[in-house]
Amino acid sequence: QTRPLQTFLLISLRGPVLRLAGVGLATYGSIWLSSLALDGLFAALRQEQWQNAPTYRFSKRLTTFAGVAKGAAATTLVLLGSLVGLASVGVNIGPLVASLGFIGLGLSLAAQDLIKDVINGLLILIEDQFAEGDVIVVDGRGGLVEHMDLRLTQLRNTEGSLISIPNSAIRVVENLSNGWSRVDLGIVIAYENDLEEAIRITEQVALQMYRDPDWRDKILEPPEMHGVDDLGERGITLRIWIKVQPLQQWRVAREYRRRLKHAFDQAGIQIPFPQQALWFRSPLEMRIQGLSPEETHRLLHLMESRLGNPDPISEERAGQLPADGSHRL
């Protein structure tokens, strides 16, 4: 009963179907072989470490180039395989090839953004602005470069969201992991502390961490203590820099803050907290700026109940106030 079907399949395989299957198989094999060849080529380049580039940075660049090259090779082979497949089934591809120029012109006008993406992607790769594995910030959006090709760049942020950015939209990029990174810390201490002692402890904790064998390979140079950076409303800001390996700045900063807190506690160095002083110009008719009379009355009543006095400010206490009539709460 299946003999007619077998005859039909055998006849079909002798014709266009067999040729198309052969072209498809050859195209798939060519893509697989090109991928293996490119992987071997870039693996050899990693071992050679050309141009005296740092191993870590050079390896990331090669990984990005390998992915882009394999994608471009696969696209070219699929296009060639399609043309050969059409020719194998009897389609005259001469006019089609001749019209590719006009087709390309039409596509270039219709897909200008795509061409901009490809050109900008090539420039990013050639200039080594960033590569897969870098942490970058583009137009306020930051994350780890998880994938990059000639058309777009995909970032994974700290919340796990995947952000896709067309390469043509990348104008200014901030690379946080190219070559080396820096821990830039502003430590705020209260004005009541001994300033010189606080500076000494801040620098000493950083030097101890630099000499620690567990952290020595992550910190590239001895820390730089820059001293007093600001005299602000909350307190005194001390500035310290620590040069570290790429992508290690957050880990080093967390460990340094932990050690510094313990050192401050042992030395009695206080970290400031928000506080505010209110002054009343009249002891009997107090007014608080920004509060209505009703709110001021409720505040006085609360003070009376908390202090246990019949009058929040009695005449006896009023006689002990400064001569200018001001009172500090």
GROMACS .gro file of C-alpha atoms in nm:
model
  329
    1GLN     CA    1   0.000   0.000   0.000
    2THR     CA    2   0.292   0.235   0.058
    3ARG     CA    3   0.468   0.146  -0.265
    4PRO     CA    4   0.325   0.447  -0.459
    5LEU     CA    5   0.444   0.677  -0.180
    6GLN     CA    6   0.792   0.525  -0.195
    7THR     CA    7   0.801   0.580  -0.570
    8PHE     CA    8   0.698   0.943  -0.529
    9LEU     CA    9   0.965   1.007  -0.267
   10LEU     CA   10   1.241   0.846  -0.473
   11ILE     CA   11   1.146   1.051  -0.780
   12SER     CA   12   1.133   1.369  -0.570
   13LEU     CA   13   1.472   1.303  -0.415
   14ARG     CA   14   1.627   1.281  -0.758
   15GLY     CA   15   1.506   1.630  -0.839
   16PRO     CA   16   1.501   1.968  -0.663
   17VAL     CA   17   1.431   1.830  -0.315
   18LEU     CA   18   1.754   1.631  -0.311
   19ARG     CA   19   1.954   1.927  -0.438
   20LEU     CA   20   1.801   2.164  -0.182
   21ALA     CA   21   1.871   1.915   0.096
   22GLY     CA   22   2.231   1.888  -0.020
   23VAL     CA   23   2.273   2.265  -0.029
   24GLY     CA   24   2.116   2.301   0.317
   25LEU     CA   25   2.341   2.030   0.460
   26ALA     CA   26   2.647   2.188   0.299
   27THR     CA   27   2.550   2.530   0.438
   28TYR     CA   28   2.503   2.391   0.789
   29GLY     CA   29   2.836   2.209   0.769
   30SER     CA   30   3.009   2.525   0.649
   31ILE     CA   31   2.869   2.726   0.940
   32TRP     CA   32   2.979   2.457   1.187
   33LEU     CA   33   3.329   2.438   1.039
   34SER     CA   34   3.367   2.818   1.033
   35SER     CA   35   3.265   2.834   1.399
   36LEU     CA   36   3.526   2.572   1.489
   37ALA     CA   37   3.791   2.752   1.284
   38LEU     CA   38   3.719   3.088   1.445
   39ASP     CA   39   3.719   2.936   1.794
   40GLY     CA   40   4.057   2.778   1.725
   41LEU     CA   41   4.194   3.103   1.582
   42PHE     CA   42   4.088   3.316   1.880
   43ALA     CA   43   4.205   3.050   2.125
   44ALA     CA   44   4.549   3.066   1.965
   45LEU     CA   45   4.545   3.446   1.987
   46ARG     CA   46   4.467   3.427   2.361
   47GLN     CA   47   4.773   3.209   2.415
   48GLU     CA   48   4.998   3.439   2.217
   49GLN     CA   49   4.883   3.754   2.406
   50TRP     CA   50   4.957   3.987   2.121
   51GLN     CA   51   5.051   4.354   2.151
   52ASN     CA   52   5.156   4.325   2.516
   53ALA     CA   53   4.793   4.368   2.619
   54PRO     CA   54   4.686   4.261   2.970
   55THR     CA   55   4.568   3.900   2.964
   56TYR     CA   56   4.231   3.972   3.127
   57ARG     CA   57   4.143   4.266   2.902
   58PHE     CA   58   4.276   4.102   2.586
   59SER     CA   59   4.080   3.784   2.658
   60LYS     CA   60   3.755   3.981   2.693
   61ARG     CA   61   3.817   4.163   2.365
   62LEU     CA   62   3.883   3.834   2.185
   63THR     CA   63   3.566   3.681   2.329
   64THR     CA   64   3.362   3.973   2.195
   65PHE     CA   65   3.532   3.963   1.855
   66ALA     CA   66   3.479   3.586   1.833
   67GLY     CA   67   3.104   3.617   1.886
   68VAL     CA   68   3.072   3.897   1.630
   69ALA     CA   69   3.288   3.715   1.373
   70LYS     CA   70   3.091   3.391   1.405
   71GLY     CA   71   2.763   3.579   1.363
   72ALA     CA   72   2.890   3.760   1.053
   73ALA     CA   73   3.027   3.436   0.902
   74ALA     CA   74   2.699   3.254   0.962
   75THR     CA   75   2.498   3.534   0.798
   76THR     CA   76   2.726   3.537   0.493
   77LEU     CA   77   2.711   3.159   0.452
   78VAL     CA   78   2.333   3.152   0.483
   79LEU     CA   79   2.306   3.421   0.213
   80LEU     CA   80   2.539   3.229  -0.019
   81GLY     CA   81   2.358   2.902   0.052
   82SER     CA   82   2.026   3.064  -0.037
   83LEU     CA   83   2.162   3.182  -0.373
   84VAL     CA   84   2.310   2.842  -0.450
   85GLY     CA   85   1.984   2.671  -0.350
   86LEU     CA   86   1.784   2.891  -0.583
   87ALA     CA   87   2.025   2.820  -0.865
   88SER     CA   88   2.005   2.444  -0.800
   89VAL     CA   89   1.629   2.436  -0.852
   90GLY     CA   90   1.651   2.618  -1.183
   91VAL     CA   91   1.598   2.978  -1.079
   92ASN     CA   92   1.803   3.225  -1.284
   93ILE     CA   93   1.990   3.419  -1.018
   94GLY     CA   94   2.174   3.642  -1.269
   95PRO     CA   95   1.912   3.918  -1.262
   96LEU     CA   96   1.883   3.874  -0.886
   97VAL     CA   97   2.256   3.921  -0.836
   98ALA     CA   98   2.255   4.218  -1.073
   99SER     CA   99   1.971   4.377  -0.879
  100LEU     CA  100   2.144   4.333  -0.543
  101GLY     CA  101   2.290   4.681  -0.579
  102PHE     CA  102   1.946   4.838  -0.612
  103ILE     CA  103   1.814   4.616  -0.334
  104GLY     CA  104   2.101   4.724  -0.112
  105LEU     CA  105   2.031   5.089  -0.190
  106GLY     CA  106   1.664   5.047  -0.099
  107LEU     CA  107   1.752   4.865   0.220
  108SER     CA  108   2.003   5.132   0.315
  109LEU     CA  109   1.735   5.400   0.282
  110ALA     CA  110   1.478   5.197   0.471
  111ALA     CA  111   1.712   5.075   0.744
  112GLN     CA  112   1.933   5.373   0.818
  113ASP     CA  113   1.917   5.307   1.193
  114LEU     CA  114   2.035   4.950   1.137
  115ILE     CA  115   2.334   5.072   0.935
  116LYS     CA  116   2.416   5.322   1.209
  117ASP     CA  117   2.400   5.041   1.464
  118VAL     CA  118   2.645   4.829   1.263
  119ILE     CA  119   2.890   5.113   1.201
  120ASN     CA  120   2.887   5.223   1.565
  121GLY     CA  121   2.925   4.862   1.676
  122LEU     CA  122   3.236   4.824   1.462
  123LEU     CA  123   3.381   5.145   1.608
  124ILE     CA  124   3.312   5.026   1.962
  125LEU     CA  125   3.498   4.701   1.893
  126ILE     CA  126   3.792   4.864   1.716
  127GLU     CA  127   3.836   5.139   1.977
  128ASP     CA  128   3.785   4.895   2.266
  129GLN     CA  129   3.528   5.115   2.437
  130PHE     CA  130   3.389   4.809   2.615
  131ALA     CA  131   3.354   4.434   2.567
  132GLU     CA  132   3.153   4.144   2.702
  133GLY     CA  133   3.215   4.110   3.075
  134ASP     CA  134   3.265   4.485   3.137
  135VAL     CA  135   3.046   4.691   3.368
  136ILE     CA  136   2.934   5.008   3.190
  137VAL     CA  137   2.691   5.298   3.231
  138VAL     CA  138   2.511   5.429   2.921
  139ASP     CA  139   2.275   5.724   2.955
  140GLY     CA  140   2.208   5.651   3.321
  141ARG     CA  141   2.157   5.277   3.266
  142GLY     CA  142   2.431   5.056   3.403
  143GLY     CA  143   2.505   4.687   3.422
  144LEU     CA  144   2.723   4.397   3.312
  145VAL     CA  145   2.768   4.360   2.935
  146GLU     CA  146   2.615   4.016   2.887
  147HIS     CA  147   2.601   4.013   2.506
  148MET     CA  148   2.722   4.239   2.228
  149ASP     CA  149   2.703   4.220   1.851
  150LEU     CA  150   2.715   4.468   1.566
  151ARG     CA  151   2.354   4.578   1.617
  152LEU     CA  152   2.291   4.604   1.991
  153THR     CA  153   2.440   4.572   2.338
  154GLN     CA  154   2.263   4.390   2.621
  155LEU     CA  155   2.324   4.480   2.987
  156ARG     CA  156   2.221   4.291   3.300
  157ASN     CA  157   2.166   4.532   3.590
  158THR     CA  158   2.180   4.463   3.964
  159GLU     CA  159   1.811   4.373   3.974
  160GLY     CA  160   1.855   4.108   3.704
  161SER     CA  161   1.679   4.305   3.430
  162LEU     CA  162   1.813   4.265   3.076
  163ILE     CA  163   1.858   4.604   2.908
  164SER     CA  164   1.897   4.608   2.527
  165ILE     CA  165   2.054   4.924   2.381
  166PRO     CA  166   2.102   4.977   2.004
  167ASN     CA  167   2.463   5.061   1.929
  168SER     CA  168   2.363   5.379   1.747
  169ALA     CA  169   2.213   5.510   2.074
  170ILE     CA  170   2.548   5.479   2.256
  171ARG     CA  171   2.706   5.823   2.250
  172VAL     CA  172   2.884   5.850   2.585
  173VAL     CA  173   2.976   5.532   2.773
  174GLU     CA  174   3.126   5.504   3.121
  175ASN     CA  175   3.338   5.189   3.158
  176LEU     CA  176   3.384   5.086   3.522
  177SER     CA  177   3.614   4.790   3.456
  178ASN     CA  178   3.864   4.882   3.185
  179GLY     CA  179   4.222   4.825   3.302
  180TRP     CA  180   4.172   4.907   3.672
  181SER     CA  181   3.914   5.050   3.907
  182ARG     CA  182   3.918   5.274   4.213
  183VAL     CA  183   3.744   5.278   4.548
  184ASP     CA  184   3.662   5.645   4.612
  185LEU     CA  185   3.531   5.684   4.966
  186GLY     CA  186   3.421   5.997   5.150
  187ILE     CA  187   3.410   5.917   5.524
  188VAL     CA  188   3.213   6.164   5.736
  189ILE     CA  189   3.308   6.207   6.104
  190ALA     CA  190   3.163   6.435   6.372
  191TYR     CA  191   3.328   6.766   6.461
  192GLU     CA  192   3.381   6.652   6.821
  193ASN     CA  193   3.635   6.384   6.717
  194ASP     CA  194   4.012   6.418   6.717
  195LEU     CA  195   4.076   6.495   6.349
  196GLU     CA  196   4.436   6.373   6.336
  197GLU     CA  197   4.346   6.049   6.512
  198ALA     CA  198   4.058   5.988   6.268
  199ILE     CA  199   4.287   6.046   5.967
  200ARG     CA  200   4.547   5.810   6.111
  201ILE     CA  201   4.296   5.531   6.174
  202THR     CA  202   4.135   5.572   5.830
  203GLU     CA  203   4.471   5.535   5.657
  204GLN     CA  204   4.594   5.259   5.888
  205VAL     CA  205   4.291   5.038   5.822
  206ALA     CA  206   4.343   5.074   5.445
  207LEU     CA  207   4.714   4.987   5.474
  208GLN     CA  208   4.639   4.681   5.687
  209MET     CA  209   4.393   4.563   5.426
  210TYR     CA  210   4.652   4.626   5.152
  211ARG     CA  211   4.904   4.404   5.336
  212ASP     CA  212   4.648   4.130   5.403
  213PRO     CA  213   4.734   3.825   5.184
  214ASP     CA  214   4.364   3.761   5.119
  215TRP     CA  215   4.324   4.109   4.964
  216ARG     CA  216   4.673   4.182   4.830
  217ASP     CA  217   4.596   4.045   4.483
  218LYS     CA  218   4.286   4.266   4.455
  219ILE     CA  219   4.448   4.596   4.564
  220LEU     CA  220   4.704   4.718   4.310
  221GLU     CA  221   4.876   5.003   4.498
  222PRO     CA  222   4.905   5.141   4.851
  223PRO     CA  223   4.597   5.348   4.941
  224GLU     CA  224   4.609   5.726   4.894
  225MET     CA  225   4.485   5.926   5.194
  226HIS     CA  226   4.388   6.277   5.078
  227GLY     CA  227   4.286   6.413   5.417
  228VAL     CA  228   4.003   6.658   5.479
  229ASP     CA  229   3.786   6.688   5.169
  230ASP     CA  230   3.498   6.896   5.302
  231LEU     CA  231   3.366   7.077   5.611
  232GLY     CA  232   2.992   7.028   5.582
  233GLU     CA  233   2.680   7.065   5.790
  234ARG     CA  234   2.685   6.705   5.910
  235GLY     CA  235   3.055   6.676   5.981
  236ILE     CA  236   3.408   6.651   5.839
  237THR     CA  237   3.455   6.447   5.521
  238LEU     CA  238   3.779   6.249   5.482
  239ARG     CA  239   3.873   6.130   5.131
  240ILE     CA  240   4.066   5.809   5.055
  241TRP     CA  241   4.143   5.632   4.726
  242ILE     CA  242   4.219   5.261   4.679
  243LYS     CA  243   4.327   5.137   4.336
  244VAL     CA  244   4.198   4.784   4.271
  245GLN     CA  245   4.157   4.521   4.003
  246PRO     CA  246   3.866   4.561   3.758
  247LEU     CA  247   3.525   4.475   3.905
  248GLN     CA  248   3.671   4.448   4.257
  249GLN     CA  249   3.590   4.802   4.375
  250TRP     CA  250   3.257   4.711   4.535
  251ARG     CA  251   3.390   4.407   4.717
  252VAL     CA  252   3.693   4.594   4.849
  253ALA     CA  253   3.481   4.893   4.954
  254ARG     CA  254   3.239   4.676   5.152
  255GLU     CA  255   3.520   4.502   5.339
  256TYR     CA  256   3.699   4.833   5.407
  257ARG     CA  257   3.383   4.993   5.550
  258ARG     CA  258   3.335   4.694   5.781
  259ARG     CA  259   3.689   4.712   5.914
  260LEU     CA  260   3.677   5.091   5.949
  261LYS     CA  261   3.356   5.076   6.154
  262HIS     CA  262   3.517   4.834   6.401
  263ALA     CA  263   3.828   5.053   6.422
  264PHE     CA  264   3.619   5.367   6.483
  265ASP     CA  265   3.422   5.193   6.759
  266GLN     CA  266   3.742   5.086   6.936
  267ALA     CA  267   3.892   5.436   6.913
  268GLY     CA  268   3.570   5.617   7.007
  269ILE     CA  269   3.543   5.800   6.675
  270GLN     CA  270   3.183   5.913   6.631
  271ILE     CA  271   2.997   5.915   6.300
  272PRO     CA  272   2.752   6.211   6.288
  273PHE     CA  273   2.375   6.171   6.280
  274PRO     CA  274   2.112   6.432   6.185
  275GLN     CA  275   2.018   6.668   6.469
  276GLN     CA  276   1.855   7.012   6.490
  277ALA     CA  277   1.836   7.291   6.748
  278LEU     CA  278   1.527   7.516   6.783
  279TRP     CA  279   1.550   7.865   6.937
  280PHE     CA  280   1.250   8.057   7.072
  281ARG     CA  281   1.291   8.433   7.085
  282SER     CA  282   1.018   8.482   7.345
  283PRO     CA  283   0.995   8.257   7.655
  284LEU     CA  284   0.618   8.303   7.706
  285GLU     CA  285   0.495   8.344   7.348
  286MET     CA  286   0.687   8.083   7.157
  287ARG     CA  287   0.653   8.050   6.785
  288ILE     CA  288   0.815   7.781   6.576
  289GLN     CA  289   0.893   7.873   6.220
  290GLY     CA  290   0.684   7.669   5.976
  291LEU     CA  291   0.417   7.569   6.235
  292SER     CA  292   0.071   7.717   6.277
  293PRO     CA  293  -0.044   7.852   6.619
  294GLU     CA  294  -0.256   7.539   6.674
  295GLU     CA  295   0.041   7.310   6.602
  296THR     CA  296   0.260   7.519   6.832
  297HIS     CA  297   0.000   7.490   7.109
  298ARG     CA  298  -0.012   7.112   7.070
  299LEU     CA  299   0.367   7.096   7.088
  300LEU     CA  300   0.365   7.301   7.411
  301HIS     CA  301   0.098   7.075   7.557
  302LEU     CA  302   0.308   6.770   7.473
  303MET     CA  303   0.611   6.929   7.639
  304GLU     CA  304   0.402   7.000   7.948
  305SER     CA  305   0.280   6.641   7.972
  306ARG     CA  306   0.629   6.498   7.921
  307LEU     CA  307   0.799   6.732   8.172
  308GLY     CA  308   0.522   6.707   8.429
  309ASN     CA  309   0.503   7.088   8.474
  310PRO     CA  310   0.178   7.286   8.486
  311ASP     CA  311   0.335   7.533   8.246
  312PRO     CA  312   0.595   7.426   7.987
  313ILE     CA  313   0.795   7.740   8.068
  314SER     CA  314   0.709   7.879   8.410
  315GLU     CA  315   0.780   8.230   8.528
  316GLU     CA  316   1.059   8.096   8.749
  317ARG     CA  317   1.229   7.927   8.454
  318ALA     CA  318   1.164   8.233   8.242
  319GLY     CA  319   1.363   8.439   8.490
  320GLN     CA  320   1.660   8.210   8.429
  321LEU     CA  321   1.651   8.258   8.052
  322PRO     CA  322   1.914   8.466   7.868
  323ALA     CA  323   1.872   8.842   7.870
  324ASP     CA  324   1.781   8.856   7.503
  325GLY     CA  325   1.475   8.639   7.567
  326SER     CA  326   1.590   8.346   7.353
  327HIS     CA  327   1.539   7.989   7.461
  328ARG     CA  328   1.697   7.674   7.317
  329LEU     CA  329   1.504   7.348   7.289
   0.00000   0.00000   0.00000
